[in-house]
């Protein structure tokens, strides 16, 4: 009897599965997930690792925005999907970064990001962005455990042209307005495992299989640069963009210190030595799971691999050959079933610190001018070492308590093609200056702008008031036709890559009150005034008239007391 | 008499301050520093001596040294940049060339976990004074720091040439402030806001103690916490530290030993030494130009190579600990004091303690000013005394003040103009003769001084007594205000002015037409002896004899004077140059503030006061004798 009942249960289960699977599979069929890791040596011997986990889902973004239209999320993270749908988001970009990408030495970044947190979003055309933005900010800070709720209207911006939608454009109206865009950055935000863990939860395989296996917080944060990214965009499913879906790309860029060996001219790394974890499998949900190693990143340095790659290829980037070796995790794990992958190790010979890389064509650096607590200035240097004119967008965002003087804006070398300036309003809106510049070939252009520091109310100072206040990184945006210094895995895919360069954020000190002293000072000053000033004032302003009283006058008594008059003997 | 008493009280009070009963134990006020909490791990004494050996080969070849430093920094793995600068000195002391040019090399260690918003500077000058071992310690620490990943702030390793001008060129370019006279090249690489600077100068392979120099341009001091971090950590590493020839330092260092001095005398000596270095406000060490930009900085100078000397490894470990402490900082150093004197290791005198003696020293000016005010209004002491004794017929009447504007202007304007003349004279001299030597500079100034001194003597005028009193009141109050203002910015300068300026002005008396000729001449002589040029000479002699220990105190007066004149000459050139390059106020302040203040007193002393009989009789009820002489008979 018992066995028969068991059969029934099995049968029912089978029928149930048979009925439900097709629709689940259908849901999954519309989703495709790929994971990729791109490793290369940077010019100063550091090793950069760029992870890219992307999910493409063929649901139209407008349908997606209504939760009723989507029943099954499949491998798409539901927590994020709900946020996107609830706040009518068309595009969402969030990066959390520790450290500064050193473009001068490392070349252009694959996923540019300013230090700290950066969040920008385009809302759907029918959305009320003014209303949705604060909610979205709060939801994202909850989702990734970041301190994004510090973003308010005084730190949100609507750049006119610098941040255009990255993905497919849904309606033509939005192409020339930034009413649906919100941008905010928090340069002081620190990034740690509390952000990283929720981020890994968004991966289909988490840290259980595939490239996620490599994630160990200690090694990922003990490095020279660390940048988490979350990019949600509408995505063209075919060439003509007839069908539009959505794409979620989760990125992580890590730069490790140079893996020096006992022989100073040999660098050697393996996935195990960098990440402190072995790679044992590919994510079964991914249709492609690859590790790519660039073998000739530094000129004159030979790189050898311990393992034969599944595929080798050469990419032509700006007339220079870049050899890449691709390891397909699916095929590797199939051939060596249930055994860990043989550790991939890469070693390079004849390496030395003083090999200076060829400088990328476009560089930006910004610094503070002036000392003291009154006037100050921003000085930006933009170098164009390309042999042709380059057009760039320059975006400067300055908090309201720095009073910018636009008439002090001076631009040398470069020509200003257009200028868009939004002045600040105290406590409500920050300054935003957007310039379209034309940089002459082989030139360094200087921009400078003066400001004065405002006095904040004493309750407006943040904790650690003497630390100073940050000014967001300036953003240089340009469209590159070729990308010789790109770190990206697939620079050639994105024809006409949009390149963003972020300058260093600035730390500026404001006049800070001594929060403990006012009481002492008030008491002290009042006492001094009461004692010293009172009597002196009395003495110097009083005009005395002869009086009948024979008593010694108050005045002489005071004088005698304070010693101005000598006590002569009255003879 | 009362004035002198108050003044003496002030001096005694000031002298008592270094005693332990009058000051406080120092402590770290900024908790984020966590001094000495981390284990100091640097052990590589071999690399210090290797670097020192390589550096010794260069000798005076500065350019070769800079090229080697660039290569060494990049071998360590720092971002290496350099800056060229050139400057033309307006004045020179000795055979030195007037045009200076050089190159500074700096390497930036980028902190991996931070965004280059903050930085620390580790500087070591190279050039006139040999700093081979300082550079060696810097390089081996740079190599060690590079291997660590705990940095939250970038560290800039800066090697400058050409003394303070090289540092000045670098920091001014970094801050974006161009200085006239220095032609500084652009800085190709930068980091963020500089939080603190440690400047290292060592010229021997072993040191007995670390001398910590704190005085910046215009007498600005670094936060006491920074000083404490360094003293505390070097103590922990077994290296005694001292602020200047602090007495522990003096004791450990044989050459300067003064065994006859008692403990409290040593403390007084240390404070006097600190003040003597602070008062001029000239850049005397490599860290000084940074303080001008409100960046806390100190110079650590390794001194001595006696039998008890310690290897440099200990100092390097102390520096490692200091940088790690500074790396912990969340905010700029702001908790502890910015105005302090340290009489000995571990103790400090805060501003609240050292201001009252200054008040006592300045009180005579205030009280005398007030009494002159009353005198100008016809107050008579005799009358007051009489009325006190009940004689109602002798009532005194204070008439409303009348301001003798022409008299006050006649005193203030020429004095100020004389000051401005002093300021301009060196420039006029420079048109004829460049570069200016100390002799020419001094001659130009002396010419201006003598002109200003002799003019009032020959054009002495006779003024009514009330007008004289009012003018004197004005000049005393003006002096008081000037000294108090200077004290707010540079206490030591104010104290050294107070030593000579107020008493002669307070005690100076006018001569009446009838008599007091001797008293007048004596008063004038006293004033002349305390005039700013002579006071500067006395201070230089004192400094040279007692503090710089170049001459033994027992040597004859001639040696003392010659030494003092030499110091004064070099000081004059340094003050004049620093005014140009480092924005040091000493030269303009002495010319436009101190000199006119004294000159006002001098003009007053040269005036003759009208006999008051006619004036007084007009008002009725006056005694025939002058009220002023009554007051001053005291």
Short mmCIF file of N, CA, C and O in Angstrom, two decimals, chain A residues 46 98-100 102 104-105 115 221-225 257 353-354 367-371 381 464-467 470 504-505 507 509 536 539-547 549-550 552-553 555-556 559-560 562-568 570, chain B residues 2 74-77 79 81 110-118 146 149 154 174-177 188 190 193 195 293 330-332 334 366-367 370-371 373-374 377 379 381 384-385 387-390 395-400 630-631 633-634:
data_model
loop_
_atom_site.label_atom_id
_atom_site.label_comp_id
_atom_site.label_asym_id
_atom_site.label_seq_id
_atom_site.Cartn_x
_atom_site.Cartn_y
_atom_site.Cartn_z
N UNK A 46 50.72 46.26 -11.69
CA UNK A 46 49.51 45.83 -10.98
C UNK A 46 48.70 44.94 -11.92
O UNK A 46 48.87 44.97 -13.13
N UNK A 98 36.14 52.25 -4.19
CA UNK A 98 37.16 52.57 -3.19
C UNK A 98 38.44 52.84 -3.95
O UNK A 98 38.88 52.02 -4.74
N UNK A 99 39.02 54.01 -3.75
CA UNK A 99 40.25 54.35 -4.46
C UNK A 99 39.98 55.08 -5.76
O UNK A 99 38.84 55.21 -6.20
N UNK A 100 41.04 55.53 -6.33
CA UNK A 100 40.94 56.33 -7.56
C UNK A 100 41.58 55.57 -8.70
O UNK A 100 42.68 55.03 -8.55
N UNK A 102 43.82 55.30 -11.64
CA UNK A 102 44.94 56.16 -12.07
C UNK A 102 45.09 56.08 -13.58
O UNK A 102 45.88 55.28 -14.09
N UNK A 104 46.46 57.88 -15.77
CA UNK A 104 47.77 58.18 -16.35
C UNK A 104 48.62 56.92 -16.51
O UNK A 104 49.31 56.75 -17.50
N UNK A 105 48.53 56.02 -15.55
CA UNK A 105 49.36 54.82 -15.59
C UNK A 105 48.56 53.61 -16.06
O UNK A 105 49.08 52.76 -16.78
N UNK A 115 35.54 57.99 -7.16
CA UNK A 115 35.67 57.45 -5.82
C UNK A 115 34.40 57.71 -5.01
O UNK A 115 33.78 58.76 -5.19
N UNK A 221 39.19 43.44 -0.87
CA UNK A 221 39.31 44.78 -0.30
C UNK A 221 40.73 45.13 0.09
O UNK A 221 41.03 46.26 0.40
N UNK A 222 41.62 44.16 0.05
CA UNK A 222 43.01 44.45 0.34
C UNK A 222 43.72 44.71 -0.99
O UNK A 222 44.61 43.97 -1.39
N UNK A 223 43.27 45.74 -1.68
CA UNK A 223 43.81 45.96 -3.02
C UNK A 223 43.88 47.45 -3.28
O UNK A 223 43.55 48.26 -2.43
N UNK A 224 44.32 47.80 -4.46
CA UNK A 224 44.55 49.21 -4.75
C UNK A 224 43.36 49.93 -5.37
O UNK A 224 43.36 51.15 -5.49
N UNK A 225 42.40 49.18 -5.80
CA UNK A 225 41.21 49.82 -6.38
C UNK A 225 40.11 48.79 -6.36
O UNK A 225 40.35 47.60 -6.61
N UNK A 257 47.82 44.76 -6.12
CA UNK A 257 49.21 45.24 -6.12
C UNK A 257 50.08 44.33 -6.98
O UNK A 257 49.71 43.17 -7.23
N UNK A 353 59.79 48.46 -12.76
CA UNK A 353 58.87 49.52 -12.38
C UNK A 353 58.96 50.73 -13.29
O UNK A 353 58.02 51.44 -13.51
N UNK A 354 60.18 50.97 -13.76
CA UNK A 354 60.34 52.25 -14.44
C UNK A 354 59.95 52.22 -15.91
O UNK A 354 60.20 53.16 -16.63
N UNK A 367 42.90 70.27 -9.10
CA UNK A 367 43.38 70.50 -7.74
C UNK A 367 42.81 71.81 -7.20
O UNK A 367 42.24 72.61 -7.93
N UNK A 368 43.03 71.96 -5.93
CA UNK A 368 42.52 73.12 -5.22
C UNK A 368 43.58 74.20 -5.23
O UNK A 368 44.77 73.91 -5.14
N UNK A 369 43.16 75.43 -5.32
CA UNK A 369 44.10 76.54 -5.32
C UNK A 369 43.83 77.40 -4.09
O UNK A 369 42.68 77.62 -3.73
N UNK A 370 44.88 77.84 -3.45
CA UNK A 370 44.74 78.80 -2.35
C UNK A 370 44.73 78.13 -1.00
O UNK A 370 44.34 76.98 -0.85
N UNK A 371 45.21 78.88 -0.03
CA UNK A 371 45.13 78.40 1.34
C UNK A 371 44.36 79.44 2.14
O UNK A 371 44.13 80.54 1.66
N UNK A 381 43.20 70.63 -15.24
CA UNK A 381 44.11 70.48 -16.36
C UNK A 381 43.59 69.36 -17.23
O UNK A 381 43.41 68.25 -16.75
N UNK A 464 32.84 65.00 12.60
CA UNK A 464 34.21 65.20 12.10
C UNK A 464 34.28 66.47 11.27
O UNK A 464 34.70 66.47 10.12
N UNK A 465 33.81 67.57 11.87
CA UNK A 465 33.68 68.81 11.10
C UNK A 465 35.00 69.30 10.54
O UNK A 465 35.03 69.91 9.49
N UNK A 466 36.09 69.00 11.23
CA UNK A 466 37.37 69.51 10.75
C UNK A 466 37.94 68.69 9.61
O UNK A 466 39.03 68.98 9.13
N UNK A 467 37.25 67.63 9.24
CA UNK A 467 37.72 66.84 8.11
C UNK A 467 37.65 67.66 6.82
O UNK A 467 38.50 67.56 5.96
N UNK A 470 33.67 67.76 0.72
CA UNK A 470 34.13 67.26 -0.57
C UNK A 470 33.45 67.99 -1.72
O UNK A 470 32.28 68.39 -1.62
N UNK A 504 39.98 63.72 -9.52
CA UNK A 504 39.99 63.43 -8.09
C UNK A 504 38.91 64.28 -7.42
O UNK A 504 38.70 65.42 -7.81
N UNK A 505 38.25 63.74 -6.40
CA UNK A 505 37.37 64.61 -5.61
C UNK A 505 38.26 65.53 -4.77
O UNK A 505 39.40 65.20 -4.50
N UNK A 507 38.97 67.76 -1.27
CA UNK A 507 38.62 67.93 0.13
C UNK A 507 38.95 69.37 0.50
O UNK A 507 40.09 69.79 0.42
N UNK A 509 38.54 72.55 3.29
CA UNK A 509 38.14 72.86 4.66
C UNK A 509 37.38 74.18 4.67
O UNK A 509 37.71 75.11 3.95
N UNK A 536 37.38 101.95 32.75
CA UNK A 536 38.14 102.85 31.87
C UNK A 536 37.19 103.81 31.16
O UNK A 536 37.45 105.01 31.06
N UNK A 539 36.11 106.45 33.47
CA UNK A 539 37.17 107.40 33.78
C UNK A 539 37.40 108.39 32.66
O UNK A 539 37.65 109.57 32.88
N UNK A 540 37.32 107.90 31.45
CA UNK A 540 37.72 108.75 30.33
C UNK A 540 36.59 109.61 29.80
O UNK A 540 36.84 110.60 29.13
N UNK A 541 35.36 109.28 30.08
CA UNK A 541 34.29 110.06 29.46
C UNK A 541 33.60 111.00 30.44
O UNK A 541 32.90 111.92 30.02
N UNK A 542 33.77 110.78 31.71
CA UNK A 542 33.02 111.60 32.67
C UNK A 542 33.61 113.01 32.76
O UNK A 542 34.83 113.16 32.86
N UNK A 543 32.75 113.96 32.72
CA UNK A 543 33.18 115.33 32.95
C UNK A 543 32.68 115.73 34.32
O UNK A 543 31.48 115.68 34.58
N UNK A 544 33.59 116.09 35.19
CA UNK A 544 33.18 116.35 36.58
C UNK A 544 32.95 117.84 36.79
O UNK A 544 33.66 118.68 36.23
N UNK A 545 31.95 118.12 37.56
CA UNK A 545 31.65 119.50 37.92
C UNK A 545 31.96 119.70 39.40
O UNK A 545 31.89 118.75 40.17
N UNK A 546 32.30 120.93 39.81
CA UNK A 546 32.53 121.17 41.23
C UNK A 546 31.26 120.92 42.02
O UNK A 546 30.17 121.27 41.57
N UNK A 547 31.40 120.28 43.14
CA UNK A 547 30.22 120.01 43.96
C UNK A 547 30.52 120.43 45.39
O UNK A 547 31.68 120.63 45.77
N UNK A 549 29.93 118.74 48.07
CA UNK A 549 30.29 117.65 48.99
C UNK A 549 31.78 117.64 49.26
O UNK A 549 32.59 117.82 48.35
N UNK A 550 32.12 117.42 50.49
CA UNK A 550 33.52 117.47 50.87
C UNK A 550 34.17 116.09 50.82
O UNK A 550 35.36 115.95 51.04
N UNK A 552 35.70 112.58 49.65
CA UNK A 552 36.60 112.22 48.56
C UNK A 552 35.79 111.68 47.40
O UNK A 552 34.87 110.89 47.59
N UNK A 553 36.15 112.10 46.26
CA UNK A 553 35.33 111.73 45.11
C UNK A 553 35.54 110.28 44.70
O UNK A 553 36.62 109.71 44.91
N UNK A 555 35.86 109.23 41.83
CA UNK A 555 36.88 109.17 40.79
C UNK A 555 38.28 109.00 41.37
O UNK A 555 39.04 108.13 40.94
N UNK A 556 38.58 109.79 42.35
CA UNK A 556 39.91 109.70 42.93
C UNK A 556 40.11 108.38 43.63
O UNK A 556 41.20 107.82 43.63
N UNK A 559 40.87 105.96 41.01
CA UNK A 559 42.24 106.19 40.55
C UNK A 559 43.24 105.65 41.55
O UNK A 559 44.22 104.99 41.19
N UNK A 560 42.95 105.91 42.79
CA UNK A 560 43.86 105.44 43.81
C UNK A 560 43.91 103.91 43.81
O UNK A 560 44.96 103.30 43.95
N UNK A 562 43.33 101.83 41.31
CA UNK A 562 44.03 101.19 40.21
C UNK A 562 45.43 101.72 40.03
O UNK A 562 46.16 101.29 39.14
N UNK A 563 45.81 102.68 40.88
CA UNK A 563 47.22 103.02 40.94
C UNK A 563 47.67 104.11 40.02
O UNK A 563 48.86 104.33 39.84
N UNK A 564 46.73 104.79 39.37
CA UNK A 564 47.16 105.88 38.50
C UNK A 564 47.67 107.04 39.34
O UNK A 564 48.68 107.66 39.05
N UNK A 565 46.94 107.29 40.41
CA UNK A 565 47.36 108.40 41.28
C UNK A 565 48.30 107.90 42.36
O UNK A 565 48.12 106.81 42.89
N UNK A 566 49.27 108.67 42.64
CA UNK A 566 50.14 108.28 43.74
C UNK A 566 49.53 108.76 45.05
O UNK A 566 48.82 109.75 45.10
N UNK A 567 49.80 107.99 46.04
CA UNK A 567 49.27 108.39 47.35
C UNK A 567 50.28 109.34 47.99
O UNK A 567 51.13 108.95 48.76
N UNK A 568 50.16 110.56 47.59
CA UNK A 568 51.11 111.52 48.17
C UNK A 568 50.66 111.89 49.57
O UNK A 568 49.48 111.94 49.87
N UNK A 570 49.64 114.14 52.20
CA UNK A 570 49.10 115.51 52.22
C UNK A 570 49.77 116.25 53.38
O UNK A 570 49.57 115.94 54.54
N UNK B 2 55.14 102.97 40.18
CA UNK B 2 54.16 101.90 40.11
C UNK B 2 54.30 101.15 38.79
O UNK B 2 54.20 99.94 38.72
N UNK B 74 61.55 55.69 -8.48
CA UNK B 74 60.73 54.89 -9.40
C UNK B 74 61.05 53.41 -9.23
O UNK B 74 60.19 52.57 -9.45
N UNK B 75 62.28 53.07 -8.80
CA UNK B 75 62.58 51.67 -8.54
C UNK B 75 61.76 51.18 -7.35
O UNK B 75 61.32 50.04 -7.30
N UNK B 76 61.55 52.06 -6.39
CA UNK B 76 60.73 51.69 -5.23
C UNK B 76 59.28 51.51 -5.67
O UNK B 76 58.54 50.72 -5.09
N UNK B 77 58.88 52.21 -6.73
CA UNK B 77 57.52 52.06 -7.22
C UNK B 77 56.64 53.26 -6.94
O UNK B 77 55.42 53.16 -6.93
N UNK B 79 55.27 57.19 -7.88
CA UNK B 79 55.13 58.08 -9.04
C UNK B 79 56.14 59.21 -8.83
O UNK B 79 56.11 59.87 -7.81
N UNK B 81 58.00 62.79 -9.83
CA UNK B 81 57.88 64.05 -10.56
C UNK B 81 58.99 64.97 -10.09
O UNK B 81 59.60 64.75 -9.06
N UNK B 110 50.82 56.36 -3.69
CA UNK B 110 49.36 56.46 -3.74
C UNK B 110 48.74 55.45 -2.77
O UNK B 110 49.08 54.27 -2.81
N UNK B 111 47.86 55.94 -1.94
CA UNK B 111 47.17 55.05 -1.02
C UNK B 111 46.10 54.30 -1.80
O UNK B 111 45.28 54.91 -2.47
N UNK B 112 46.15 52.97 -1.74
CA UNK B 112 45.25 52.18 -2.56
C UNK B 112 43.80 52.33 -2.18
O UNK B 112 42.91 52.27 -3.02
N UNK B 113 43.55 52.56 -0.91
CA UNK B 113 42.15 52.55 -0.49
C UNK B 113 41.55 53.92 -0.43
O UNK B 113 40.45 54.10 0.08
N UNK B 114 42.27 54.93 -0.84
CA UNK B 114 41.72 56.28 -0.74
C UNK B 114 41.78 56.95 -2.09
O UNK B 114 42.36 56.44 -3.03
N UNK B 115 41.14 58.10 -2.15
CA UNK B 115 40.97 58.75 -3.44
C UNK B 115 41.90 59.92 -3.61
O UNK B 115 41.57 60.87 -4.29
N UNK B 116 43.05 59.92 -2.96
CA UNK B 116 44.00 61.03 -3.08
C UNK B 116 43.40 62.35 -2.63
O UNK B 116 43.78 63.39 -3.12
N UNK B 117 42.44 62.31 -1.72
CA UNK B 117 41.88 63.56 -1.23
C UNK B 117 42.76 64.15 -0.13
O UNK B 117 42.74 65.34 0.08
N UNK B 118 43.51 63.30 0.54
CA UNK B 118 44.36 63.78 1.63
C UNK B 118 45.77 63.25 1.42
O UNK B 118 45.95 62.19 0.83
N UNK B 146 55.92 51.47 0.88
CA UNK B 146 55.34 51.02 -0.38
C UNK B 146 54.85 49.59 -0.28
O UNK B 146 53.88 49.19 -0.91
N UNK B 149 49.89 48.09 2.70
CA UNK B 149 48.66 48.51 2.04
C UNK B 149 47.68 49.16 3.00
O UNK B 149 46.50 49.22 2.75
N UNK B 154 47.69 59.58 0.81
CA UNK B 154 48.90 59.52 -0.02
C UNK B 154 50.08 60.06 0.77
O UNK B 154 49.90 60.94 1.62
N UNK B 174 52.17 74.12 -5.16
CA UNK B 174 51.16 73.14 -4.76
C UNK B 174 49.86 73.83 -4.37
O UNK B 174 48.77 73.36 -4.67
N UNK B 175 50.01 74.97 -3.69
CA UNK B 175 48.84 75.70 -3.24
C UNK B 175 48.31 76.64 -4.32
O UNK B 175 47.31 77.31 -4.12
N UNK B 176 49.05 76.75 -5.42
CA UNK B 176 48.60 77.62 -6.50
C UNK B 176 48.81 79.09 -6.21
O UNK B 176 48.17 79.93 -6.82
N UNK B 177 49.69 79.41 -5.25
CA UNK B 177 49.98 80.82 -4.97
C UNK B 177 51.32 81.16 -5.59
O UNK B 177 52.34 80.67 -5.17
N UNK B 188 53.91 68.62 -12.02
CA UNK B 188 53.23 67.70 -12.92
C UNK B 188 52.31 66.71 -12.19
O UNK B 188 51.37 66.22 -12.79
N UNK B 190 50.20 65.70 -8.40
CA UNK B 190 49.76 66.23 -7.13
C UNK B 190 49.02 65.16 -6.34
O UNK B 190 48.68 64.12 -6.86
N UNK B 193 44.67 67.45 -0.18
CA UNK B 193 45.00 68.42 0.87
C UNK B 193 46.05 67.84 1.81
O UNK B 193 45.89 66.73 2.33
N UNK B 195 47.85 67.13 5.08
CA UNK B 195 47.40 67.14 6.47
C UNK B 195 48.53 67.42 7.45
O UNK B 195 48.33 68.06 8.46
N UNK B 293 50.79 78.09 5.34
CA UNK B 293 49.55 77.67 4.69
C UNK B 293 48.67 76.86 5.64
O UNK B 293 47.83 76.11 5.19
N UNK B 330 41.26 61.33 11.23
CA UNK B 330 40.03 61.53 10.48
C UNK B 330 39.90 62.99 10.08
O UNK B 330 39.38 63.33 9.04
N UNK B 331 40.32 63.85 11.02
CA UNK B 331 40.19 65.28 10.78
C UNK B 331 41.57 65.88 10.82
O UNK B 331 42.52 65.27 11.25
N UNK B 332 41.65 67.13 10.41
CA UNK B 332 42.88 67.88 10.61
C UNK B 332 43.18 67.94 12.09
O UNK B 332 42.27 67.93 12.90
N UNK B 334 43.31 69.49 15.30
CA UNK B 334 42.71 70.74 15.78
C UNK B 334 42.42 70.68 17.27
O UNK B 334 42.08 71.67 17.87
N UNK B 366 49.05 101.31 29.57
CA UNK B 366 47.62 101.60 29.72
C UNK B 366 47.42 102.65 30.82
O UNK B 366 46.73 103.66 30.62
N UNK B 367 48.03 102.41 31.97
CA UNK B 367 47.78 103.30 33.11
C UNK B 367 48.38 104.67 32.86
O UNK B 367 47.77 105.70 33.15
N UNK B 370 46.20 106.55 30.55
CA UNK B 370 45.02 107.09 31.23
C UNK B 370 45.39 108.33 32.04
O UNK B 370 44.66 109.33 32.03
N UNK B 371 46.52 108.26 32.71
CA UNK B 371 46.87 109.40 33.56
C UNK B 371 47.21 110.61 32.69
O UNK B 371 46.90 111.74 33.04
N UNK B 373 45.77 111.26 29.94
CA UNK B 373 44.44 111.73 29.51
C UNK B 373 43.88 112.68 30.55
O UNK B 373 43.37 113.77 30.25
N UNK B 374 44.01 112.25 31.80
CA UNK B 374 43.48 113.09 32.88
C UNK B 374 44.27 114.39 32.99
O UNK B 374 43.71 115.45 33.20
N UNK B 377 43.33 116.93 30.64
CA UNK B 377 42.06 117.57 30.94
C UNK B 377 42.16 118.44 32.19
O UNK B 377 41.15 118.83 32.76
N UNK B 379 43.58 117.73 35.19
CA UNK B 379 43.55 117.08 36.49
C UNK B 379 44.86 117.36 37.21
O UNK B 379 45.94 117.26 36.64
N UNK B 381 47.08 116.60 40.69
CA UNK B 381 47.19 115.69 41.82
C UNK B 381 47.07 116.45 43.13
O UNK B 381 46.33 116.05 44.03
N UNK B 384 43.58 117.20 44.00
CA UNK B 384 42.84 116.02 44.43
C UNK B 384 43.17 115.67 45.87
O UNK B 384 42.30 115.34 46.66
N UNK B 385 44.45 115.75 46.16
CA UNK B 385 44.85 115.43 47.52
C UNK B 385 44.20 116.40 48.51
O UNK B 385 43.71 116.01 49.57
N UNK B 387 41.47 118.12 48.12
CA UNK B 387 40.02 117.92 48.27
C UNK B 387 39.78 116.68 49.10
O UNK B 387 38.81 116.59 49.84
N UNK B 388 40.69 115.74 48.99
CA UNK B 388 40.57 114.54 49.81
C UNK B 388 40.68 114.88 51.29
O UNK B 388 40.03 114.27 52.13
N UNK B 389 41.47 115.84 51.57
CA UNK B 389 41.65 116.17 52.98
C UNK B 389 40.56 117.12 53.47
O UNK B 389 40.62 117.60 54.59
N UNK B 390 39.60 117.39 52.60
CA UNK B 390 38.44 118.12 53.08
C UNK B 390 38.47 119.61 52.81
O UNK B 390 37.59 120.33 53.26
N UNK B 395 38.56 122.82 44.73
CA UNK B 395 37.86 121.86 43.88
C UNK B 395 38.56 121.73 42.54
O UNK B 395 39.08 122.71 42.02
N UNK B 396 38.58 120.53 42.02
CA UNK B 396 39.20 120.38 40.71
C UNK B 396 38.13 120.24 39.64
O UNK B 396 37.03 119.78 39.89
N UNK B 397 38.49 120.67 38.50
CA UNK B 397 37.53 120.70 37.41
C UNK B 397 38.16 120.01 36.21
O UNK B 397 39.23 120.40 35.76
N UNK B 398 37.52 118.93 35.75
CA UNK B 398 38.03 118.27 34.54
C UNK B 398 37.29 118.86 33.36
O UNK B 398 36.08 118.69 33.22
N UNK B 399 38.00 119.56 32.54
CA UNK B 399 37.30 120.11 31.38
C UNK B 399 37.23 119.05 30.30
O UNK B 399 38.03 118.10 30.27
N UNK B 400 36.24 119.16 29.39
CA UNK B 400 36.10 118.15 28.35
C UNK B 400 37.38 118.07 27.51
O UNK B 400 38.08 119.07 27.36
N UNK B 630 54.63 117.12 39.05
CA UNK B 630 54.12 116.50 40.28
C UNK B 630 53.89 115.03 40.10
O UNK B 630 54.27 114.20 40.90
N UNK B 631 53.25 114.76 38.99
CA UNK B 631 52.88 113.37 38.77
C UNK B 631 54.12 112.51 38.62
O UNK B 631 54.19 111.40 39.13
N UNK B 633 57.06 113.10 39.73
CA UNK B 633 58.00 113.08 40.83
C UNK B 633 57.88 111.78 41.61
O UNK B 633 58.73 111.43 42.39
N UNK B 634 56.84 111.10 41.32
CA UNK B 634 56.57 109.83 41.99
C UNK B 634 57.69 108.82 41.74
O UNK B 634 57.90 108.44 40.64
#
